[in-house]
Amino acid sequence: MEADRPARPLIGLLLRLVYQRYSQEIEAALREAGFDDVRPTAGNVFPFVPPEGITVSALAERARVRKQTMTQAVEQLERAGYVERRPNPRDHRSRLVFLTERGASVPPVTHAAAEGVEGRWAELTSPEELEALRDSLLRLLGQLEARPPGQIGVRPPAPRR
């Protein structure tokens, strides 16, 4: 697989490939715990549902996905019994998403699996390297979040003649 990558791959590609491995480990832990009907898109839902509930629009905003994507994920999780939608007491035109008892049992599994993945990664590199990576990503994310999308100074390449 390493031979398939460019000599100096773009960071975005590396992040995507590492995240795919991370996701596979989380999915395996969920299957092992009996949550084999939780799809990868659920990662956009579980971490962002507060105890007081949240609208699908706000959930999509927090997860930084399109509302349609979030609606589909919430509908799938609702059919599977992980979330429920209830009327919003502050706005009767909307509904709030809540984790069900079954849904609330998923995050502890994913957190434990994620900690296990990070532990293995620390063994493959070193605890210091992994923490340096976390610090760099947090710093970069903070800088990116301080700017509106499209304002990072990236210009498309000039057209070829």
PDB file of N, CA and C in Angstrom, residues 57-134:
ATOM      1  N   SER A  57     -30.734  20.924  12.611  1.00  0.00           N
ATOM      2  CA  SER A  57     -29.944  22.019  12.022  1.00  0.00           C
ATOM      3  C   SER A  57     -28.725  22.344  12.875  1.00  0.00           C
ATOM      4  N   ALA A  58     -28.920  22.473  14.171  1.00  0.00           N
ATOM      5  CA  ALA A  58     -27.804  22.779  15.069  1.00  0.00           C
ATOM      6  C   ALA A  58     -26.812  21.622  15.121  1.00  0.00           C
ATOM      7  N   LEU A  59     -27.330  20.412  15.060  1.00  0.00           N
ATOM      8  CA  LEU A  59     -26.482  19.219  15.042  1.00  0.00           C
ATOM      9  C   LEU A  59     -25.605  19.219  13.794  1.00  0.00           C
ATOM     10  N   ALA A  60     -26.196  19.531  12.652  1.00  0.00           N
ATOM     11  CA  ALA A  60     -25.443  19.596  11.389  1.00  0.00           C
ATOM     12  C   ALA A  60     -24.364  20.673  11.470  1.00  0.00           C
ATOM     13  N   GLU A  61     -24.719  21.799  12.070  1.00  0.00           N
ATOM     14  CA  GLU A  61     -23.757  22.888  12.208  1.00  0.00           C
ATOM     15  C   GLU A  61     -22.591  22.472  13.094  1.00  0.00           C
ATOM     16  N   ARG A  62     -22.885  21.855  14.221  1.00  0.00           N
ATOM     17  CA  ARG A  62     -21.818  21.406  15.132  1.00  0.00           C
ATOM     18  C   ARG A  62     -20.906  20.384  14.471  1.00  0.00           C
ATOM     19  N   ALA A  63     -21.504  19.467  13.716  1.00  0.00           N
ATOM     20  CA  ALA A  63     -20.729  18.403  13.079  1.00  0.00           C
ATOM     21  C   ALA A  63     -20.093  18.864  11.769  1.00  0.00           C
ATOM     22  N   ARG A  64     -20.482  20.045  11.317  1.00  0.00           N
ATOM     23  CA  ARG A  64     -19.982  20.610  10.060  1.00  0.00           C
ATOM     24  C   ARG A  64     -20.289  19.706   8.867  1.00  0.00           C
ATOM     25  N   VAL A  65     -21.556  19.302   8.811  1.00  0.00           N
ATOM     26  CA  VAL A  65     -22.053  18.542   7.662  1.00  0.00           C
ATOM     27  C   VAL A  65     -23.321  19.222   7.161  1.00  0.00           C
ATOM     28  N   ARG A  66     -23.747  18.841   5.976  1.00  0.00           N
ATOM     29  CA  ARG A  66     -24.983  19.404   5.437  1.00  0.00           C
ATOM     30  C   ARG A  66     -26.175  18.915   6.236  1.00  0.00           C
ATOM     31  N   LYS A  67     -27.208  19.737   6.281  1.00  0.00           N
ATOM     32  CA  LYS A  67     -28.416  19.379   7.018  1.00  0.00           C
ATOM     33  C   LYS A  67     -29.021  18.090   6.462  1.00  0.00           C
ATOM     34  N   GLN A  68     -29.003  17.919   5.148  1.00  0.00           N
ATOM     35  CA  GLN A  68     -29.545  16.700   4.540  1.00  0.00           C
ATOM     36  C   GLN A  68     -28.777  15.462   5.008  1.00  0.00           C
ATOM     37  N   THR A  69     -27.468  15.568   5.094  1.00  0.00           N
ATOM     38  CA  THR A  69     -26.641  14.456   5.574  1.00  0.00           C
ATOM     39  C   THR A  69     -27.008  14.116   7.016  1.00  0.00           C
ATOM     40  N   MET A  70     -27.164  15.165   7.848  1.00  0.00           N
ATOM     41  CA  MET A  70     -27.504  14.948   9.251  1.00  0.00           C
ATOM     42  C   MET A  70     -28.904  14.363   9.383  1.00  0.00           C
ATOM     43  N   THR A  71     -29.848  14.852   8.595  1.00  0.00           N
ATOM     44  CA  THR A  71     -31.221  14.338   8.648  1.00  0.00           C
ATOM     45  C   THR A  71     -31.228  12.842   8.349  1.00  0.00           C
ATOM     46  N   GLN A  72     -30.481  12.432   7.336  1.00  0.00           N
ATOM     47  CA  GLN A  72     -30.420  11.012   6.983  1.00  0.00           C
ATOM     48  C   GLN A  72     -29.803  10.185   8.109  1.00  0.00           C
ATOM     49  N   ALA A  73     -28.737  10.696   8.711  1.00  0.00           N
ATOM     50  CA  ALA A  73     -28.092   9.973   9.817  1.00  0.00           C
ATOM     51  C   ALA A  73     -29.035   9.848  11.004  1.00  0.00           C
ATOM     52  N   VAL A  74     -29.727  10.935  11.350  1.00  0.00           N
ATOM     53  CA  VAL A  74     -30.660  10.919  12.483  1.00  0.00           C
ATOM     54  C   VAL A  74     -31.815   9.958  12.194  1.00  0.00           C
ATOM     55  N   GLU A  75     -32.334   9.965  10.988  1.00  0.00           N
ATOM     56  CA  GLU A  75     -33.435   9.060  10.636  1.00  0.00           C
ATOM     57  C   GLU A  75     -33.001   7.601  10.773  1.00  0.00           C
ATOM     58  N   GLN A  76     -31.801   7.272  10.304  1.00  0.00           N
ATOM     59  CA  GLN A  76     -31.300   5.895  10.415  1.00  0.00           C
ATOM     60  C   GLN A  76     -31.143   5.505  11.882  1.00  0.00           C
ATOM     61  N   LEU A  77     -30.580   6.397  12.683  1.00  0.00           N
ATOM     62  CA  LEU A  77     -30.388   6.108  14.102  1.00  0.00           C
ATOM     63  C   LEU A  77     -31.714   6.036  14.851  1.00  0.00           C
ATOM     64  N   GLU A  78     -32.683   6.817  14.423  1.00  0.00           N
ATOM     65  CA  GLU A  78     -34.014   6.761  15.044  1.00  0.00           C
ATOM     66  C   GLU A  78     -34.677   5.416  14.746  1.00  0.00           C
ATOM     67  N   ARG A  79     -34.584   4.978  13.501  1.00  0.00           N
ATOM     68  CA  ARG A  79     -35.153   3.651  13.140  1.00  0.00           C
ATOM     69  C   ARG A  79     -34.503   2.529  13.932  1.00  0.00           C
ATOM     70  N   ALA A  80     -33.208   2.676  14.210  1.00  0.00           N
ATOM     71  CA  ALA A  80     -32.472   1.645  14.948  1.00  0.00           C
ATOM     72  C   ALA A  80     -32.619   1.778  16.461  1.00  0.00           C
ATOM     73  N   GLY A  81     -33.282   2.838  16.927  1.00  0.00           N
ATOM     74  CA  GLY A  81     -33.527   3.000  18.359  1.00  0.00           C
ATOM     75  C   GLY A  81     -32.435   3.692  19.145  1.00  0.00           C
ATOM     76  N   TYR A  82     -31.534   4.395  18.471  1.00  0.00           N
ATOM     77  CA  TYR A  82     -30.440   5.076  19.165  1.00  0.00           C
ATOM     78  C   TYR A  82     -30.775   6.519  19.540  1.00  0.00           C
ATOM     79  N   VAL A  83     -31.645   7.144  18.770  1.00  0.00           N
ATOM     80  CA  VAL A  83     -32.074   8.508  19.071  1.00  0.00           C
ATOM     81  C   VAL A  83     -33.588   8.588  18.956  1.00  0.00           C
ATOM     82  N   GLU A  84     -34.129   9.632  19.545  1.00  0.00           N
ATOM     83  CA  GLU A  84     -35.556   9.921  19.373  1.00  0.00           C
ATOM     84  C   GLU A  84     -35.702  11.422  19.199  1.00  0.00           C
ATOM     85  N   ARG A  85     -36.752  11.792  18.486  1.00  0.00           N
ATOM     86  CA  ARG A  85     -37.044  13.218  18.307  1.00  0.00           C
ATOM     87  C   ARG A  85     -38.301  13.541  19.097  1.00  0.00           C
ATOM     88  N   ARG A  86     -38.216  14.651  19.826  1.00  0.00           N
ATOM     89  CA  ARG A  86     -39.341  15.111  20.638  1.00  0.00           C
ATOM     90  C   ARG A  86     -39.631  16.569  20.296  1.00  0.00           C
ATOM     91  N   PRO A  87     -40.867  17.004  20.559  1.00  0.00           N
ATOM     92  CA  PRO A  87     -41.178  18.420  20.309  1.00  0.00           C
ATOM     93  C   PRO A  87     -40.253  19.337  21.100  1.00  0.00           C
ATOM     94  N   ASN A  88     -39.891  20.437  20.488  1.00  0.00           N
ATOM     95  CA  ASN A  88     -39.040  21.434  21.125  1.00  0.00           C
ATOM     96  C   ASN A  88     -39.927  22.331  21.987  1.00  0.00           C
ATOM     97  N   PRO A  89     -39.753  22.347  23.304  1.00  0.00           N
ATOM     98  CA  PRO A  89     -40.617  23.161  24.162  1.00  0.00           C
ATOM     99  C   PRO A  89     -40.450  24.667  23.931  1.00  0.00           C
ATOM    100  N   ARG A  90     -39.319  25.091  23.353  1.00  0.00           N
ATOM    101  CA  ARG A  90     -39.069  26.515  23.096  1.00  0.00           C
ATOM    102  C   ARG A  90     -39.524  26.957  21.703  1.00  0.00           C
ATOM    103  N   ASP A  91     -39.782  25.991  20.814  1.00  0.00           N
ATOM    104  CA  ASP A  91     -40.191  26.318  19.442  1.00  0.00           C
ATOM    105  C   ASP A  91     -41.022  25.154  18.917  1.00  0.00           C
ATOM    106  N   HIS A  92     -42.313  25.305  18.943  1.00  0.00           N
ATOM    107  CA  HIS A  92     -43.206  24.199  18.584  1.00  0.00           C
ATOM    108  C   HIS A  92     -43.148  23.819  17.109  1.00  0.00           C
ATOM    109  N   ARG A  93     -42.424  24.607  16.308  1.00  0.00           N
ATOM    110  CA  ARG A  93     -42.263  24.247  14.898  1.00  0.00           C
ATOM    111  C   ARG A  93     -41.138  23.247  14.690  1.00  0.00           C
ATOM    112  N   SER A  94     -40.289  23.059  15.698  1.00  0.00           N
ATOM    113  CA  SER A  94     -39.143  22.161  15.526  1.00  0.00           C
ATOM    114  C   SER A  94     -39.170  21.022  16.537  1.00  0.00           C
ATOM    115  N   ARG A  95     -38.280  20.079  16.303  1.00  0.00           N
ATOM    116  CA  ARG A  95     -38.140  18.936  17.204  1.00  0.00           C
ATOM    117  C   ARG A  95     -36.688  18.837  17.637  1.00  0.00           C
ATOM    118  N   LEU A  96     -36.482  18.246  18.796  1.00  0.00           N
ATOM    119  CA  LEU A  96     -35.138  18.064  19.328  1.00  0.00           C
ATOM    120  C   LEU A  96     -34.746  16.598  19.251  1.00  0.00           C
ATOM    121  N   VAL A  97     -33.479  16.356  19.000  1.00  0.00           N
ATOM    122  CA  VAL A  97     -32.915  15.007  18.957  1.00  0.00           C
ATOM    123  C   VAL A  97     -32.311  14.703  20.319  1.00  0.00           C
ATOM    124  N   PHE A  98     -32.654  13.534  20.858  1.00  0.00           N
ATOM    125  CA  PHE A  98     -32.119  13.045  22.129  1.00  0.00           C
ATOM    126  C   PHE A  98     -31.567  11.640  21.918  1.00  0.00           C
ATOM    127  N   LEU A  99     -30.528  11.289  22.684  1.00  0.00           N
ATOM    128  CA  LEU A  99     -30.073   9.905  22.695  1.00  0.00           C
ATOM    129  C   LEU A  99     -31.049   9.089  23.535  1.00  0.00           C
ATOM    130  N   THR A 100     -31.374   7.897  23.070  1.00  0.00           N
ATOM    131  CA  THR A 100     -32.170   6.974  23.876  1.00  0.00           C
ATOM    132  C   THR A 100     -31.226   6.275  24.855  1.00  0.00           C
ATOM    133  N   GLU A 101     -31.758   5.425  25.687  1.00  0.00           N
ATOM    134  CA  GLU A 101     -30.905   4.663  26.597  1.00  0.00           C
ATOM    135  C   GLU A 101     -29.899   3.836  25.799  1.00  0.00           C
ATOM    136  N   ARG A 102     -30.381   3.226  24.722  1.00  0.00           N
ATOM    137  CA  ARG A 102     -29.486   2.441  23.863  1.00  0.00           C
ATOM    138  C   ARG A 102     -28.423   3.348  23.236  1.00  0.00           C
ATOM    139  N   GLY A 103     -28.837   4.517  22.767  1.00  0.00           N
ATOM    140  CA  GLY A 103     -27.902   5.449  22.160  1.00  0.00           C
ATOM    141  C   GLY A 103     -26.849   5.940  23.135  1.00  0.00           C
ATOM    142  N   ALA A 104     -27.249   6.157  24.378  1.00  0.00           N
ATOM    143  CA  ALA A 104     -26.306   6.632  25.398  1.00  0.00           C
ATOM    144  C   ALA A 104     -25.258   5.575  25.734  1.00  0.00           C
ATOM    145  N   SER A 105     -25.507   4.314  25.376  1.00  0.00           N
ATOM    146  CA  SER A 105     -24.522   3.265  25.656  1.00  0.00           C
ATOM    147  C   SER A 105     -23.461   3.154  24.565  1.00  0.00           C
ATOM    148  N   VAL A 106     -23.608   3.897  23.476  1.00  0.00           N
ATOM    149  CA  VAL A 106     -22.626   3.852  22.381  1.00  0.00           C
ATOM    150  C   VAL A 106     -21.380   4.676  22.678  1.00  0.00           C
ATOM    151  N   PRO A 107     -21.489   5.952  23.108  1.00  0.00           N
ATOM    152  CA  PRO A 107     -20.274   6.749  23.323  1.00  0.00           C
ATOM    153  C   PRO A 107     -19.220   6.119  24.238  1.00  0.00           C
ATOM    154  N   PRO A 108     -19.588   5.444  25.334  1.00  0.00           N
ATOM    155  CA  PRO A 108     -18.525   4.819  26.128  1.00  0.00           C
ATOM    156  C   PRO A 108     -17.725   3.769  25.343  1.00  0.00           C
ATOM    157  N   VAL A 109     -18.397   3.050  24.458  1.00  0.00           N
ATOM    158  CA  VAL A 109     -17.702   2.052  23.629  1.00  0.00           C
ATOM    159  C   VAL A 109     -16.750   2.748  22.666  1.00  0.00           C
ATOM    160  N   THR A 110     -17.236   3.809  22.003  1.00  0.00           N
ATOM    161  CA  THR A 110     -16.379   4.497  21.036  1.00  0.00           C
ATOM    162  C   THR A 110     -15.211   5.207  21.727  1.00  0.00           C
ATOM    163  N   HIS A 111     -15.461   5.777  22.906  1.00  0.00           N
ATOM    164  CA  HIS A 111     -14.373   6.444  23.640  1.00  0.00           C
ATOM    165  C   HIS A 111     -13.301   5.437  24.053  1.00  0.00           C
ATOM    166  N   ALA A 112     -13.718   4.294  24.570  1.00  0.00           N
ATOM    167  CA  ALA A 112     -12.747   3.275  24.979  1.00  0.00           C
ATOM    168  C   ALA A 112     -11.955   2.773  23.770  1.00  0.00           C
ATOM    169  N   ALA A 113     -12.647   2.563  22.658  1.00  0.00           N
ATOM    170  CA  ALA A 113     -11.956   2.115  21.441  1.00  0.00           C
ATOM    171  C   ALA A 113     -10.975   3.175  20.960  1.00  0.00           C
ATOM    172  N   ALA A 114     -11.393   4.437  20.989  1.00  0.00           N
ATOM    173  CA  ALA A 114     -10.518   5.526  20.544  1.00  0.00           C
ATOM    174  C   ALA A 114      -9.271   5.622  21.428  1.00  0.00           C
ATOM    175  N   GLU A 115      -9.452   5.474  22.728  1.00  0.00           N
ATOM    176  CA  GLU A 115      -8.299   5.493  23.620  1.00  0.00           C
ATOM    177  C   GLU A 115      -7.362   4.332  23.327  1.00  0.00           C
ATOM    178  N   GLY A 116      -7.946   3.170  23.000  1.00  0.00           N
ATOM    179  CA  GLY A 116      -7.130   2.019  22.628  1.00  0.00           C
ATOM    180  C   GLY A 116      -6.340   2.267  21.351  1.00  0.00           C
ATOM    181  N   VAL A 117      -6.993   2.877  20.376  1.00  0.00           N
ATOM    182  CA  VAL A 117      -6.314   3.205  19.116  1.00  0.00           C
ATOM    183  C   VAL A 117      -5.160   4.162  19.394  1.00  0.00           C
ATOM    184  N   GLU A 118      -5.430   5.206  20.157  1.00  0.00           N
ATOM    185  CA  GLU A 118      -4.369   6.169  20.452  1.00  0.00           C
ATOM    186  C   GLU A 118      -3.222   5.516  21.223  1.00  0.00           C
ATOM    187  N   GLY A 119      -3.549   4.597  22.104  1.00  0.00           N
ATOM    188  CA  GLY A 119      -2.503   3.878  22.829  1.00  0.00           C
ATOM    189  C   GLY A 119      -1.623   3.070  21.893  1.00  0.00           C
ATOM    190  N   ARG A 120      -2.241   2.389  20.934  1.00  0.00           N
ATOM    191  CA  ARG A 120      -1.468   1.609  19.960  1.00  0.00           C
ATOM    192  C   ARG A 120      -0.636   2.529  19.072  1.00  0.00           C
ATOM    193  N   TRP A 121      -1.210   3.675  18.692  1.00  0.00           N
ATOM    194  CA  TRP A 121      -0.446   4.623  17.882  1.00  0.00           C
ATOM    195  C   TRP A 121       0.753   5.159  18.653  1.00  0.00           C
ATOM    196  N   ALA A 122       0.583   5.378  19.944  1.00  0.00           N
ATOM    197  CA  ALA A 122       1.699   5.851  20.771  1.00  0.00           C
ATOM    198  C   ALA A 122       2.798   4.792  20.840  1.00  0.00           C
ATOM    199  N   GLU A 123       2.409   3.513  20.816  1.00  0.00           N
ATOM    200  CA  GLU A 123       3.401   2.437  20.798  1.00  0.00           C
ATOM    201  C   GLU A 123       4.116   2.382  19.449  1.00  0.00           C
ATOM    202  N   LEU A 124       3.386   2.673  18.372  1.00  0.00           N
ATOM    203  CA  LEU A 124       3.979   2.623  17.031  1.00  0.00           C
ATOM    204  C   LEU A 124       4.897   3.813  16.761  1.00  0.00           C
ATOM    205  N   THR A 125       4.625   4.944  17.393  1.00  0.00           N
ATOM    206  CA  THR A 125       5.479   6.118  17.246  1.00  0.00           C
ATOM    207  C   THR A 125       6.140   6.342  18.599  1.00  0.00           C
ATOM    208  N   SER A 126       5.590   7.216  19.381  1.00  0.00           N
ATOM    209  CA  SER A 126       5.971   7.412  20.786  1.00  0.00           C
ATOM    210  C   SER A 126       4.898   8.285  21.399  1.00  0.00           C
ATOM    211  N   PRO A 127       4.711   8.214  22.722  1.00  0.00           N
ATOM    212  CA  PRO A 127       3.723   9.087  23.356  1.00  0.00           C
ATOM    213  C   PRO A 127       4.003  10.567  23.075  1.00  0.00           C
ATOM    214  N   GLU A 128       5.278  10.931  23.045  1.00  0.00           N
ATOM    215  CA  GLU A 128       5.634  12.332  22.805  1.00  0.00           C
ATOM    216  C   GLU A 128       5.271  12.759  21.379  1.00  0.00           C
ATOM    217  N   GLU A 129       5.538  11.897  20.402  1.00  0.00           N
ATOM    218  CA  GLU A 129       5.193  12.238  19.017  1.00  0.00           C
ATOM    219  C   GLU A 129       3.692  12.375  18.836  1.00  0.00           C
ATOM    220  N   LEU A 130       2.940  11.472  19.461  1.00  0.00           N
ATOM    221  CA  LEU A 130       1.486  11.532  19.338  1.00  0.00           C
ATOM    222  C   LEU A 130       0.945  12.812  19.975  1.00  0.00           C
ATOM    223  N   GLU A 131       1.475  13.199  21.128  1.00  0.00           N
ATOM    224  CA  GLU A 131       1.027  14.433  21.769  1.00  0.00           C
ATOM    225  C   GLU A 131       1.446  15.660  20.957  1.00  0.00           C
ATOM    226  N   ALA A 132       2.622  15.604  20.335  1.00  0.00           N
ATOM    227  CA  ALA A 132       3.059  16.716  19.477  1.00  0.00           C
ATOM    228  C   ALA A 132       2.125  16.838  18.270  1.00  0.00           C
ATOM    229  N   LEU A 133       1.702  15.713  17.715  1.00  0.00           N
ATOM    230  CA  LEU A 133       0.753  15.730  16.600  1.00  0.00           C
ATOM    231  C   LEU A 133      -0.571  16.333  17.050  1.00  0.00           C
ATOM    232  N   ARG A 134      -1.061  15.902  18.217  1.00  0.00           N
ATOM    233  CA  ARG A 134      -2.320  16.449  18.754  1.00  0.00           C
ATOM    234  C   ARG A 134      -2.202  17.968  18.940  1.00  0.00           C
TER     235      ARG A 134
END
